[in-house]
Amino acid sequence: MNIKSRLPEVGTSIFSVMSKLALEHQAINLSQGFPDFPVSEKLIGLIHQAMKNGHNQYAPMPGVPALRQVIAQVIDQTYQRPTDFETEITITAGGTEAIFSAIAALIGAGDEVILFDPSYDCYDPGIRLNGGIPKHLNLRAPDFKIDWNEVKSAISARTKMILINTPHNPCGAIMQEADMRELEKLALANNLIVLSDEVYERIIFDGQIHQSVLRYSALAKQSVAIFSFGKTFHATGWKVGYTVASEAITREIRKAHQFITFSVNTPLQFALAEYMNDAENYLQLGKFYQQKRDFFLEQIKGSSFRPLPCFGSYFQLLSFEGVSKKSEMPACRTDREMATWMTQEKKLAPIPVSVFYKDGLDQRLLRFCFAKGDETLQKAGRILKTM
Ligand code: GLN
């Protein structure tokens, strides 16, 4: 049979590839981003209770009302944006489904979507599977700042959407108020929808403020903001997230969502609704991860790896420019080679950053996930210092 691939050049995700390689070589896995901290006993108890209370059948398609209600309260407290839980919030099977459902609902054949590289791996294929045309613009180390004049020039009559991500995976960069003002201007002037991946909203450092699209009233009306419980509650395997968008946009997103997953894990939603009521359960996350970042940086002091600025997310980029010149290193020409070699020979697995660039731009950068116990980070530091 002749199968015509819709994504002929797409292989297995780099996260699966590197995690598998780490396992095979018994390497410390700082590649795929997931925390190794335990999930709160209280939250696990609430899920157990919800199951025992019989919440085991399909949830309502847009999500359990109690959960959407508490999300609306938290959004109001955090971003001073009143939202209607009935019509503007939709619970999804993680951030990835939220992104796909939003694209599927809003992008059609020939519609152009502007996105910024390095870009998270599901964005581009999600656009193309739905007939859209991704327009990649490169951001560069060390700051990965958006050039808004370049964005302006990239907008055409067919541009329908701009996809942003702050705090940024893999860079750890964040958008500032001035960026949001530019974005708002362009979105309004060109009638664009902004798809805003904000899954690391609570992992932000050094007194910075997370610039959600929800903070800006005109921008919020044209945006889909995407959030994830997995990042906030150390439970990436649960795959529960949500979208926040105007009623008109949400209506369209739900049309796609109802045929992609229909609804999301019921007992988890009941448990999260109760757990989220206590702000103490999420307000300390930025502080917690800032300590992790600083601890990791402390461990690599004196190594030949150079850290790039990291203001958010649980990823630290390190340049290996200074490392690869050392004579004992084999000639690793690319960041992919370096990541593979480190995993196999040094027993430490990172993610090469060039995979997030459509054009493969290689700035000799590796991404390390610091959402790990101190002992793991110490071991990783020791390895990095031998190179
Ligand atoms: N978000 C995680 C990361 O960036 C990976 C999720 C996945 O494996 N698809 O590493």
mmCIF file of C-alpha atoms and ligand atoms in Angstrom:
data_model
loop_
_atom_site.group_PDB
_atom_site.id
_atom_site.type_symbol
_atom_site.label_atom_id
_atom_site.label_comp_id
_atom_site.label_asym_id
_atom_site.label_seq_id
_atom_site.Cartn_x
_atom_site.Cartn_y
_atom_site.Cartn_z
ATOM 1 C CA MET A 1 0.000 0.000 0.000
ATOM 2 C CA ASN A 2 1.183 3.481 -0.800
ATOM 3 C CA ILE A 3 1.014 5.715 2.229
ATOM 4 C CA LYS A 4 1.424 9.387 1.512
ATOM 5 C CA SER A 5 2.961 10.901 4.629
ATOM 6 C CA ARG A 6 1.602 14.273 5.699
ATOM 7 C CA LEU A 7 4.815 14.852 7.665
ATOM 8 C CA PRO A 8 7.502 13.109 5.597
ATOM 9 C CA GLU A 9 10.534 14.707 7.273
ATOM 10 C CA VAL A 10 9.301 14.363 10.851
ATOM 11 C CA GLY A 11 10.937 11.642 12.935
ATOM 12 C CA THR A 12 10.527 10.742 16.601
ATOM 13 C CA SER A 13 10.500 13.722 18.967
ATOM 14 C CA ILE A 14 13.940 14.709 20.279
ATOM 15 C CA PHE A 15 12.636 14.306 23.837
ATOM 16 C CA SER A 16 11.813 10.624 23.295
ATOM 17 C CA VAL A 17 15.053 10.063 21.388
ATOM 18 C CA MET A 18 17.273 11.559 24.091
ATOM 19 C CA SER A 19 15.395 9.981 27.011
ATOM 20 C CA LYS A 20 15.735 6.580 25.335
ATOM 21 C CA LEU A 21 19.439 7.144 24.701
ATOM 22 C CA ALA A 22 19.923 8.224 28.330
ATOM 23 C CA LEU A 23 18.236 5.037 29.524
ATOM 24 C CA GLU A 24 20.286 2.827 27.200
ATOM 25 C CA HIS A 25 23.536 4.369 28.411
ATOM 26 C CA GLN A 26 22.476 4.793 32.034
ATOM 27 C CA ALA A 27 23.118 8.499 31.738
ATOM 28 C CA ILE A 28 21.729 11.210 34.018
ATOM 29 C CA ASN A 29 18.741 12.442 32.086
ATOM 30 C CA LEU A 30 18.585 16.239 31.959
ATOM 31 C CA SER A 31 17.203 16.070 28.421
ATOM 32 C CA GLN A 32 13.426 15.648 28.369
ATOM 33 C CA GLY A 33 11.824 18.246 30.626
ATOM 34 C CA PHE A 34 10.082 16.659 33.580
ATOM 35 C CA PRO A 35 10.480 17.124 37.333
ATOM 36 C CA ASP A 36 11.668 14.252 39.489
ATOM 37 C CA PHE A 37 10.008 15.625 42.644
ATOM 38 C CA PRO A 38 7.117 13.773 44.240
ATOM 39 C CA VAL A 39 3.590 14.993 43.628
ATOM 40 C CA SER A 40 1.894 16.329 46.783
ATOM 41 C CA GLU A 41 0.385 13.525 48.909
ATOM 42 C CA LYS A 42 -2.595 15.758 49.509
ATOM 43 C CA LEU A 43 -3.291 16.081 45.785
ATOM 44 C CA ILE A 44 -2.922 12.339 45.276
ATOM 45 C CA GLY A 45 -5.317 11.799 48.181
ATOM 46 C CA LEU A 46 -7.856 14.137 46.560
ATOM 47 C CA ILE A 47 -7.713 12.153 43.320
ATOM 48 C CA HIS A 48 -8.193 8.908 45.211
ATOM 49 C CA GLN A 49 -11.166 10.436 47.004
ATOM 50 C CA ALA A 50 -12.680 11.714 43.755
ATOM 51 C CA MET A 51 -12.446 8.206 42.308
ATOM 52 C CA LYS A 52 -14.028 6.720 45.432
ATOM 53 C CA ASN A 53 -16.750 9.338 45.248
ATOM 54 C CA GLY A 54 -17.674 7.948 41.859
ATOM 55 C CA HIS A 55 -16.283 10.664 39.563
ATOM 56 C CA ASN A 56 -15.178 8.108 37.010
ATOM 57 C CA GLN A 57 -17.282 8.749 33.920
ATOM 58 C CA TYR A 58 -16.890 11.357 31.168
ATOM 59 C CA ALA A 59 -16.420 14.888 32.388
ATOM 60 C CA PRO A 60 -18.404 17.611 30.621
ATOM 61 C CA MET A 61 -16.768 18.347 27.261
ATOM 62 C CA PRO A 62 -15.361 21.807 28.266
ATOM 63 C CA GLY A 63 -14.223 20.567 31.681
ATOM 64 C CA VAL A 64 -15.592 20.107 35.205
ATOM 65 C CA PRO A 65 -17.338 23.402 36.157
ATOM 66 C CA ALA A 66 -15.770 23.526 39.652
ATOM 67 C CA LEU A 67 -12.286 23.441 38.106
ATOM 68 C CA ARG A 68 -13.096 26.093 35.524
ATOM 69 C CA GLN A 69 -14.545 28.268 38.269
ATOM 70 C CA VAL A 70 -11.429 28.153 40.395
ATOM 71 C CA ILE A 71 -9.250 28.775 37.310
ATOM 72 C CA ALA A 72 -11.308 31.908 36.586
ATOM 73 C CA GLN A 73 -10.679 33.125 40.157
ATOM 74 C CA VAL A 74 -6.963 32.448 39.920
ATOM 75 C CA ILE A 75 -6.726 34.255 36.576
ATOM 76 C CA ASP A 76 -8.481 37.251 38.056
ATOM 77 C CA GLN A 77 -6.123 37.289 41.054
ATOM 78 C CA THR A 78 -3.010 36.736 38.976
ATOM 79 C CA TYR A 79 -3.641 38.776 35.829
ATOM 80 C CA GLN A 80 -6.518 41.036 36.890
ATOM 81 C CA ARG A 81 -8.619 39.658 34.070
ATOM 82 C CA PRO A 82 -12.212 38.616 34.744
ATOM 83 C CA THR A 83 -13.123 35.555 32.669
ATOM 84 C CA ASP A 84 -16.371 33.670 32.295
ATOM 85 C CA PHE A 85 -15.712 30.054 33.208
ATOM 86 C CA GLU A 86 -18.776 28.905 31.227
ATOM 87 C CA THR A 87 -17.686 30.363 27.918
ATOM 88 C CA GLU A 88 -13.991 31.229 28.048
ATOM 89 C CA ILE A 89 -12.122 28.374 29.755
ATOM 90 C CA THR A 90 -11.685 24.866 28.339
ATOM 91 C CA ILE A 91 -9.865 21.985 30.045
ATOM 92 C CA THR A 92 -7.609 20.073 27.646
ATOM 93 C CA ALA A 93 -5.436 16.974 27.657
ATOM 94 C CA GLY A 94 -2.318 18.992 28.458
ATOM 95 C CA GLY A 95 -0.796 22.016 26.753
ATOM 96 C CA THR A 96 -0.059 20.010 23.614
ATOM 97 C CA GLU A 97 -3.719 19.171 22.963
ATOM 98 C CA ALA A 98 -4.646 22.763 23.744
ATOM 99 C CA ILE A 99 -2.207 24.015 21.106
ATOM 100 C CA PHE A 100 -3.356 21.484 18.536
ATOM 101 C CA SER A 101 -7.067 22.098 19.150
ATOM 102 C CA ALA A 102 -6.592 25.856 18.868
ATOM 103 C CA ILE A 103 -4.691 25.515 15.597
ATOM 104 C CA ALA A 104 -7.109 22.939 14.193
ATOM 105 C CA ALA A 105 -10.051 25.186 15.019
ATOM 106 C CA LEU A 106 -8.601 28.455 13.776
ATOM 107 C CA ILE A 107 -6.175 27.684 10.942
ATOM 108 C CA GLY A 108 -7.145 26.393 7.514
ATOM 109 C CA ALA A 109 -5.603 25.767 4.101
ATOM 110 C CA GLY A 110 -3.151 28.487 3.108
ATOM 111 C CA ASP A 111 -3.360 30.445 6.376
ATOM 112 C CA GLU A 112 0.015 31.686 7.538
ATOM 113 C CA VAL A 113 1.208 31.429 11.117
ATOM 114 C CA ILE A 114 4.238 33.369 12.354
ATOM 115 C CA LEU A 115 6.325 31.543 14.933
ATOM 116 C CA PHE A 116 9.740 32.063 16.460
ATOM 117 C CA ASP A 117 12.627 29.627 16.394
ATOM 118 C CA PRO A 118 13.855 27.986 18.486
ATOM 119 C CA SER A 119 10.262 26.732 18.665
ATOM 120 C CA TYR A 120 8.787 23.884 20.660
ATOM 121 C CA ASP A 121 8.534 20.783 18.529
ATOM 122 C CA CYS A 122 4.743 20.431 18.205
ATOM 123 C CA TYR A 123 4.050 23.903 16.787
ATOM 124 C CA ASP A 124 5.174 23.519 13.182
ATOM 125 C CA PRO A 125 3.676 20.060 12.501
ATOM 126 C CA GLY A 126 0.414 21.149 14.161
ATOM 127 C CA ILE A 127 0.152 24.055 11.745
ATOM 128 C CA ARG A 128 1.008 21.958 8.685
ATOM 129 C CA LEU A 129 -1.320 19.067 9.579
ATOM 130 C CA ASN A 130 -4.126 21.579 9.469
ATOM 131 C CA GLY A 131 -3.126 23.000 6.088
ATOM 132 C CA GLY A 132 -1.489 26.127 7.478
ATOM 133 C CA ILE A 133 1.834 27.584 6.404
ATOM 134 C CA PRO A 134 4.387 28.141 9.198
ATOM 135 C CA LYS A 135 6.547 31.259 8.817
ATOM 136 C CA HIS A 136 9.586 30.788 11.032
ATOM 137 C CA LEU A 137 11.561 33.778 12.297
ATOM 138 C CA ASN A 138 14.857 33.145 14.045
ATOM 139 C CA LEU A 139 15.668 34.403 17.523
ATOM 140 C CA ARG A 140 19.334 34.364 18.437
ATOM 141 C CA ALA A 141 21.458 33.748 21.491
ATOM 142 C CA PRO A 142 22.149 35.070 24.020
ATOM 143 C CA ASP A 143 18.912 37.046 24.537
ATOM 144 C CA PHE A 144 16.514 35.543 21.983
ATOM 145 C CA LYS A 145 14.749 38.909 21.628
ATOM 146 C CA ILE A 146 11.961 39.363 19.103
ATOM 147 C CA ASP A 147 12.654 41.949 16.396
ATOM 148 C CA TRP A 148 9.214 43.490 15.932
ATOM 149 C CA ASN A 149 10.173 45.193 12.671
ATOM 150 C CA GLU A 150 11.025 41.792 11.272
ATOM 151 C CA VAL A 151 7.647 40.505 12.462
ATOM 152 C CA LYS A 152 5.924 43.440 10.777
ATOM 153 C CA SER A 153 7.645 42.636 7.480
ATOM 154 C CA ALA A 154 6.662 38.972 7.767
ATOM 155 C CA ILE A 155 2.935 39.753 8.056
ATOM 156 C CA SER A 156 1.034 39.222 4.797
ATOM 157 C CA ALA A 157 -2.617 39.293 3.813
ATOM 158 C CA ARG A 158 -2.726 35.568 4.615
ATOM 159 C CA THR A 159 -1.265 35.824 8.120
ATOM 160 C CA LYS A 160 -3.847 34.617 10.615
ATOM 161 C CA MET A 161 -1.904 33.909 13.768
ATOM 162 C CA ILE A 162 1.255 34.642 15.760
ATOM 163 C CA LEU A 163 2.471 31.946 18.106
ATOM 164 C CA ILE A 164 4.468 33.066 21.135
ATOM 165 C CA ASN A 165 5.934 31.254 24.135
ATOM 166 C CA THR A 166 6.883 32.940 27.405
ATOM 167 C CA PRO A 167 8.679 31.838 29.602
ATOM 168 C CA HIS A 168 10.390 30.197 26.700
ATOM 169 C CA ASN A 169 11.252 26.553 26.148
ATOM 170 C CA PRO A 170 14.105 25.852 25.334
ATOM 171 C CA CYS A 171 15.693 29.293 25.960
ATOM 172 C CA GLY A 172 14.461 30.417 29.362
ATOM 173 C CA ALA A 173 13.880 33.877 27.836
ATOM 174 C CA ILE A 174 10.815 35.915 28.795
ATOM 175 C CA MET A 175 8.825 38.615 27.033
ATOM 176 C CA GLN A 176 8.694 42.082 28.551
ATOM 177 C CA GLU A 177 5.927 44.665 28.693
ATOM 178 C CA ALA A 178 7.356 46.497 25.657
ATOM 179 C CA ASP A 179 7.136 43.234 23.652
ATOM 180 C CA MET A 180 3.520 42.779 24.644
ATOM 181 C CA ARG A 181 2.658 46.337 23.580
ATOM 182 C CA GLU A 182 4.220 45.731 20.142
ATOM 183 C CA LEU A 183 2.440 42.409 19.853
ATOM 184 C CA GLU A 184 -0.872 44.000 20.792
ATOM 185 C CA LYS A 185 -0.426 46.737 18.194
ATOM 186 C CA LEU A 186 0.374 44.263 15.417
ATOM 187 C CA ALA A 187 -2.388 41.835 16.368
ATOM 188 C CA LEU A 188 -4.982 44.607 16.393
ATOM 189 C CA ALA A 189 -3.812 46.297 13.202
ATOM 190 C CA ASN A 190 -3.702 43.038 11.247
ATOM 191 C CA ASN A 191 -6.575 41.172 12.842
ATOM 192 C CA LEU A 192 -4.356 38.335 14.059
ATOM 193 C CA ILE A 193 -5.025 35.706 16.672
ATOM 194 C CA VAL A 194 -2.211 35.313 19.193
ATOM 195 C CA LEU A 195 -1.625 31.765 20.373
ATOM 196 C CA SER A 196 0.277 32.202 23.611
ATOM 197 C CA ASP A 197 1.957 29.169 25.147
ATOM 198 C CA GLU A 198 2.327 30.127 28.817
ATOM 199 C CA VAL A 199 2.733 26.709 30.400
ATOM 200 C CA TYR A 200 5.712 27.917 32.485
ATOM 201 C CA GLU A 201 3.744 30.936 33.792
ATOM 202 C CA ARG A 202 4.676 30.237 37.424
ATOM 203 C CA ILE A 203 8.336 29.398 36.817
ATOM 204 C CA ILE A 204 9.802 32.876 36.572
ATOM 205 C CA PHE A 205 12.806 34.325 38.385
ATOM 206 C CA ASP A 206 14.689 37.360 39.664
ATOM 207 C CA GLY A 207 11.583 39.375 40.500
ATOM 208 C CA GLN A 208 10.378 39.370 36.881
ATOM 209 C CA ILE A 209 6.648 39.377 36.118
ATOM 210 C CA HIS A 210 5.070 36.862 33.777
ATOM 211 C CA GLN A 211 3.727 38.839 30.842
ATOM 212 C CA SER A 212 0.563 36.938 30.059
ATOM 213 C CA VAL A 213 -1.525 38.085 27.117
ATOM 214 C CA LEU A 214 -4.308 38.140 29.706
ATOM 215 C CA ARG A 215 -2.782 41.243 31.326
ATOM 216 C CA TYR A 216 -3.617 43.320 28.216
ATOM 217 C CA SER A 217 -7.313 43.822 27.557
ATOM 218 C CA ALA A 218 -7.277 44.390 23.786
ATOM 219 C CA LEU A 219 -4.687 41.656 23.272
ATOM 220 C CA ALA A 220 -6.583 39.201 25.486
ATOM 221 C CA LYS A 221 -9.653 39.534 23.256
ATOM 222 C CA GLN A 222 -7.648 38.234 20.274
ATOM 223 C CA SER A 223 -5.624 35.614 22.098
ATOM 224 C CA VAL A 224 -5.684 32.017 23.180
ATOM 225 C CA ALA A 225 -3.623 31.596 26.369
ATOM 226 C CA ILE A 226 -2.448 28.089 27.129
ATOM 227 C CA PHE A 227 -1.627 26.698 30.571
ATOM 228 C CA SER A 228 -0.624 23.360 32.079
ATOM 229 C CA PHE A 229 -1.077 21.727 35.472
ATOM 230 C CA GLY A 230 1.745 19.303 34.766
ATOM 231 C CA LYS A 231 4.380 22.024 35.083
ATOM 232 C CA THR A 232 2.827 23.668 38.113
ATOM 233 C CA PHE A 233 2.189 20.537 40.186
ATOM 234 C CA HIS A 234 5.187 18.365 39.167
ATOM 235 C CA ALA A 235 2.946 15.966 37.256
ATOM 236 C CA THR A 236 3.718 16.160 33.545
ATOM 237 C CA GLY A 237 2.339 12.647 33.047
ATOM 238 C CA TRP A 238 -1.171 13.669 33.980
ATOM 239 C CA LYS A 239 -1.631 15.679 30.796
ATOM 240 C CA VAL A 240 -4.129 18.246 32.014
ATOM 241 C CA GLY A 241 -4.070 21.835 30.814
ATOM 242 C CA TYR A 242 -6.474 24.524 29.665
ATOM 243 C CA THR A 243 -7.140 27.310 27.207
ATOM 244 C CA VAL A 244 -8.397 30.797 28.002
ATOM 245 C CA ALA A 245 -9.917 32.764 25.125
ATOM 246 C CA SER A 246 -12.896 34.982 24.285
ATOM 247 C CA GLU A 247 -16.286 33.342 23.935
ATOM 248 C CA ALA A 248 -16.184 33.510 20.118
ATOM 249 C CA ILE A 249 -12.732 31.912 19.922
ATOM 250 C CA THR A 250 -13.517 29.371 22.647
ATOM 251 C CA ARG A 251 -16.634 28.256 20.772
ATOM 252 C CA GLU A 252 -14.414 27.313 17.816
ATOM 253 C CA ILE A 253 -11.726 25.653 19.962
ATOM 254 C CA ARG A 254 -14.351 23.453 21.609
ATOM 255 C CA LYS A 255 -15.580 22.286 18.202
ATOM 256 C CA ALA A 256 -12.125 20.808 17.615
ATOM 257 C CA HIS A 257 -11.486 19.709 21.211
ATOM 258 C CA GLN A 258 -14.714 17.697 21.384
ATOM 259 C CA PHE A 259 -13.575 15.509 18.488
ATOM 260 C CA ILE A 260 -9.914 15.254 19.478
ATOM 261 C CA THR A 261 -10.314 14.076 23.086
ATOM 262 C CA PHE A 262 -13.954 14.969 23.838
ATOM 263 C CA SER A 263 -13.200 15.452 27.541
ATOM 264 C CA VAL A 264 -10.396 15.089 30.055
ATOM 265 C CA ASN A 265 -9.702 12.762 33.013
ATOM 266 C CA THR A 266 -12.573 13.358 35.455
ATOM 267 C CA PRO A 267 -11.181 12.538 38.940
ATOM 268 C CA LEU A 268 -8.067 14.643 38.284
ATOM 269 C CA GLN A 269 -10.241 17.629 37.468
ATOM 270 C CA PHE A 270 -12.209 17.316 40.706
ATOM 271 C CA ALA A 271 -8.999 16.965 42.689
ATOM 272 C CA LEU A 272 -7.292 19.915 40.974
ATOM 273 C CA ALA A 273 -10.360 22.091 41.600
ATOM 274 C CA GLU A 274 -10.003 21.575 45.326
ATOM 275 C CA TYR A 275 -6.220 21.721 45.412
ATOM 276 C CA MET A 276 -6.057 24.990 43.477
ATOM 277 C CA ASN A 277 -8.226 26.692 46.059
ATOM 278 C CA ASP A 278 -5.159 27.034 48.248
ATOM 279 C CA ALA A 279 -2.782 29.519 46.610
ATOM 280 C CA GLU A 280 0.068 28.213 48.767
ATOM 281 C CA ASN A 281 0.040 25.163 46.508
ATOM 282 C CA TYR A 282 1.416 27.114 43.553
ATOM 283 C CA LEU A 283 2.632 30.544 44.633
ATOM 284 C CA GLN A 284 6.072 29.339 45.783
ATOM 285 C CA LEU A 285 6.974 27.643 42.508
ATOM 286 C CA GLY A 286 9.078 30.495 41.087
ATOM 287 C CA LYS A 287 11.157 30.697 44.257
ATOM 288 C CA PHE A 288 11.565 26.923 44.338
ATOM 289 C CA TYR A 289 12.869 26.766 40.766
ATOM 290 C CA GLN A 290 15.039 29.849 41.113
ATOM 291 C CA GLN A 291 16.883 27.990 43.876
ATOM 292 C CA LYS A 292 17.218 25.004 41.556
ATOM 293 C CA ARG A 293 18.602 27.156 38.758
ATOM 294 C CA ASP A 294 21.075 28.810 41.094
ATOM 295 C CA PHE A 295 22.097 25.476 42.591
ATOM 296 C CA PHE A 296 22.748 24.047 39.132
ATOM 297 C CA LEU A 297 24.768 27.126 38.124
ATOM 298 C CA GLU A 298 26.770 26.807 41.348
ATOM 299 C CA GLN A 299 27.614 23.196 40.444
ATOM 300 C CA ILE A 300 29.008 24.122 37.044
ATOM 301 C CA LYS A 301 31.103 27.070 38.241
ATOM 302 C CA GLY A 302 34.629 26.635 36.984
ATOM 303 C CA SER A 303 33.571 24.387 34.094
ATOM 304 C CA SER A 304 34.155 25.329 30.455
ATOM 305 C CA PHE A 305 30.422 25.524 29.789
ATOM 306 C CA ARG A 306 29.044 29.054 29.630
ATOM 307 C CA PRO A 307 25.508 29.593 30.947
ATOM 308 C CA LEU A 308 23.122 31.856 29.041
ATOM 309 C CA PRO A 309 20.663 34.115 30.875
ATOM 310 C CA CYS A 310 17.642 32.174 32.167
ATOM 311 C CA PHE A 311 14.659 34.102 33.535
ATOM 312 C CA GLY A 312 12.050 31.379 33.473
ATOM 313 C CA SER A 313 11.092 27.750 32.683
ATOM 314 C CA TYR A 314 13.086 24.843 34.135
ATOM 315 C CA PHE A 315 15.679 24.830 31.398
ATOM 316 C CA GLN A 316 19.208 26.211 31.415
ATOM 317 C CA LEU A 317 21.105 26.690 28.171
ATOM 318 C CA LEU A 318 24.854 26.131 28.204
ATOM 319 C CA SER A 319 27.221 27.053 25.415
ATOM 320 C CA PHE A 320 29.876 24.408 24.750
ATOM 321 C CA GLU A 321 31.958 26.722 22.586
ATOM 322 C CA GLY A 322 34.771 26.748 25.143
ATOM 323 C CA VAL A 323 34.553 23.012 25.740
ATOM 324 C CA SER A 324 34.831 21.595 22.284
ATOM 325 C CA LYS A 325 38.193 23.241 21.703
ATOM 326 C CA LYS A 326 39.815 21.097 24.383
ATOM 327 C CA SER A 327 42.146 18.529 22.925
ATOM 328 C CA GLU A 328 40.745 15.495 24.759
ATOM 329 C CA MET A 329 37.332 16.031 23.177
ATOM 330 C CA PRO A 330 36.503 14.295 19.931
ATOM 331 C CA ALA A 331 35.642 16.690 17.138
ATOM 332 C CA CYS A 332 31.958 17.266 17.765
ATOM 333 C CA ARG A 333 30.981 19.405 14.841
ATOM 334 C CA THR A 334 27.363 19.899 15.805
ATOM 335 C CA ASP A 335 25.314 20.279 18.952
ATOM 336 C CA ARG A 336 23.537 17.030 18.084
ATOM 337 C CA GLU A 337 26.850 15.190 17.985
ATOM 338 C CA MET A 338 27.841 16.796 21.246
ATOM 339 C CA ALA A 339 24.569 15.791 22.959
ATOM 340 C CA THR A 340 24.869 12.209 21.731
ATOM 341 C CA TRP A 341 28.535 11.941 22.663
ATOM 342 C CA MET A 342 27.936 13.364 26.139
ATOM 343 C CA THR A 343 25.118 10.904 26.736
ATOM 344 C CA GLN A 344 27.097 7.896 25.548
ATOM 345 C CA GLU A 345 30.534 8.726 26.921
ATOM 346 C CA LYS A 346 29.973 11.153 29.793
ATOM 347 C CA LYS A 347 26.661 9.683 30.962
ATOM 348 C CA LEU A 348 24.835 13.004 30.973
ATOM 349 C CA ALA A 349 22.004 13.675 28.514
ATOM 350 C CA PRO A 350 21.063 17.209 27.322
ATOM 351 C CA ILE A 351 18.954 18.400 24.363
ATOM 352 C CA PRO A 352 20.707 20.020 21.377
ATOM 353 C CA VAL A 353 19.092 23.382 20.641
ATOM 354 C CA SER A 354 19.473 23.333 16.820
ATOM 355 C CA VAL A 355 16.593 20.836 16.551
ATOM 356 C CA PHE A 356 14.237 23.671 17.462
ATOM 357 C CA TYR A 357 15.310 25.709 14.415
ATOM 358 C CA LYS A 358 13.644 25.020 11.072
ATOM 359 C CA ASP A 359 16.899 25.975 9.327
ATOM 360 C CA GLY A 360 18.979 23.963 11.810
ATOM 361 C CA LEU A 361 20.870 27.013 13.133
ATOM 362 C CA ASP A 362 23.551 25.596 15.411
ATOM 363 C CA GLN A 363 24.851 28.056 18.010
ATOM 364 C CA ARG A 364 26.634 25.308 19.958
ATOM 365 C CA LEU A 365 24.046 25.298 22.700
ATOM 366 C CA LEU A 366 22.679 22.501 24.861
ATOM 367 C CA ARG A 367 19.556 22.581 27.021
ATOM 368 C CA PHE A 368 19.633 21.088 30.529
ATOM 369 C CA CYS A 369 16.519 20.497 32.648
ATOM 370 C CA PHE A 370 17.182 21.508 36.252
ATOM 371 C CA ALA A 371 13.868 20.221 37.655
ATOM 372 C CA LYS A 372 15.790 17.545 39.523
ATOM 373 C CA GLY A 373 16.913 16.664 43.030
ATOM 374 C CA ASP A 374 20.080 18.378 44.292
ATOM 375 C CA GLU A 375 22.083 15.179 44.235
ATOM 376 C CA THR A 376 21.325 14.644 40.544
ATOM 377 C CA LEU A 377 22.298 18.230 39.762
ATOM 378 C CA GLN A 378 25.505 17.814 41.777
ATOM 379 C CA LYS A 379 26.426 14.707 39.804
ATOM 380 C CA ALA A 380 25.665 16.495 36.546
ATOM 381 C CA GLY A 381 27.858 19.413 37.653
ATOM 382 C CA ARG A 382 30.740 17.076 38.423
ATOM 383 C CA ILE A 383 30.500 15.573 34.942
ATOM 384 C CA LEU A 384 30.349 18.962 33.265
ATOM 385 C CA LYS A 385 33.448 20.065 35.156
ATOM 386 C CA THR A 386 35.441 17.148 33.747
ATOM 387 C CA MET A 387 34.935 18.413 30.215
HETATM 388 N N1 GLN B 1 7.982 19.668 27.369
HETATM 389 C C1 GLN B 1 9.004 18.690 27.531
HETATM 390 C C2 GLN B 1 10.361 19.262 27.139
HETATM 391 O O1 GLN B 1 10.457 20.315 26.631
HETATM 392 C C3 GLN B 1 8.856 17.466 26.680
HETATM 393 C C4 GLN B 1 7.506 16.903 26.465
HETATM 394 C C5 GLN B 1 7.608 15.738 25.503
HETATM 395 O O2 GLN B 1 8.411 14.851 25.696
HETATM 396 N N2 GLN B 1 6.848 15.791 24.458
HETATM 397 O O3 GLN B 1 11.335 18.631 27.331
#
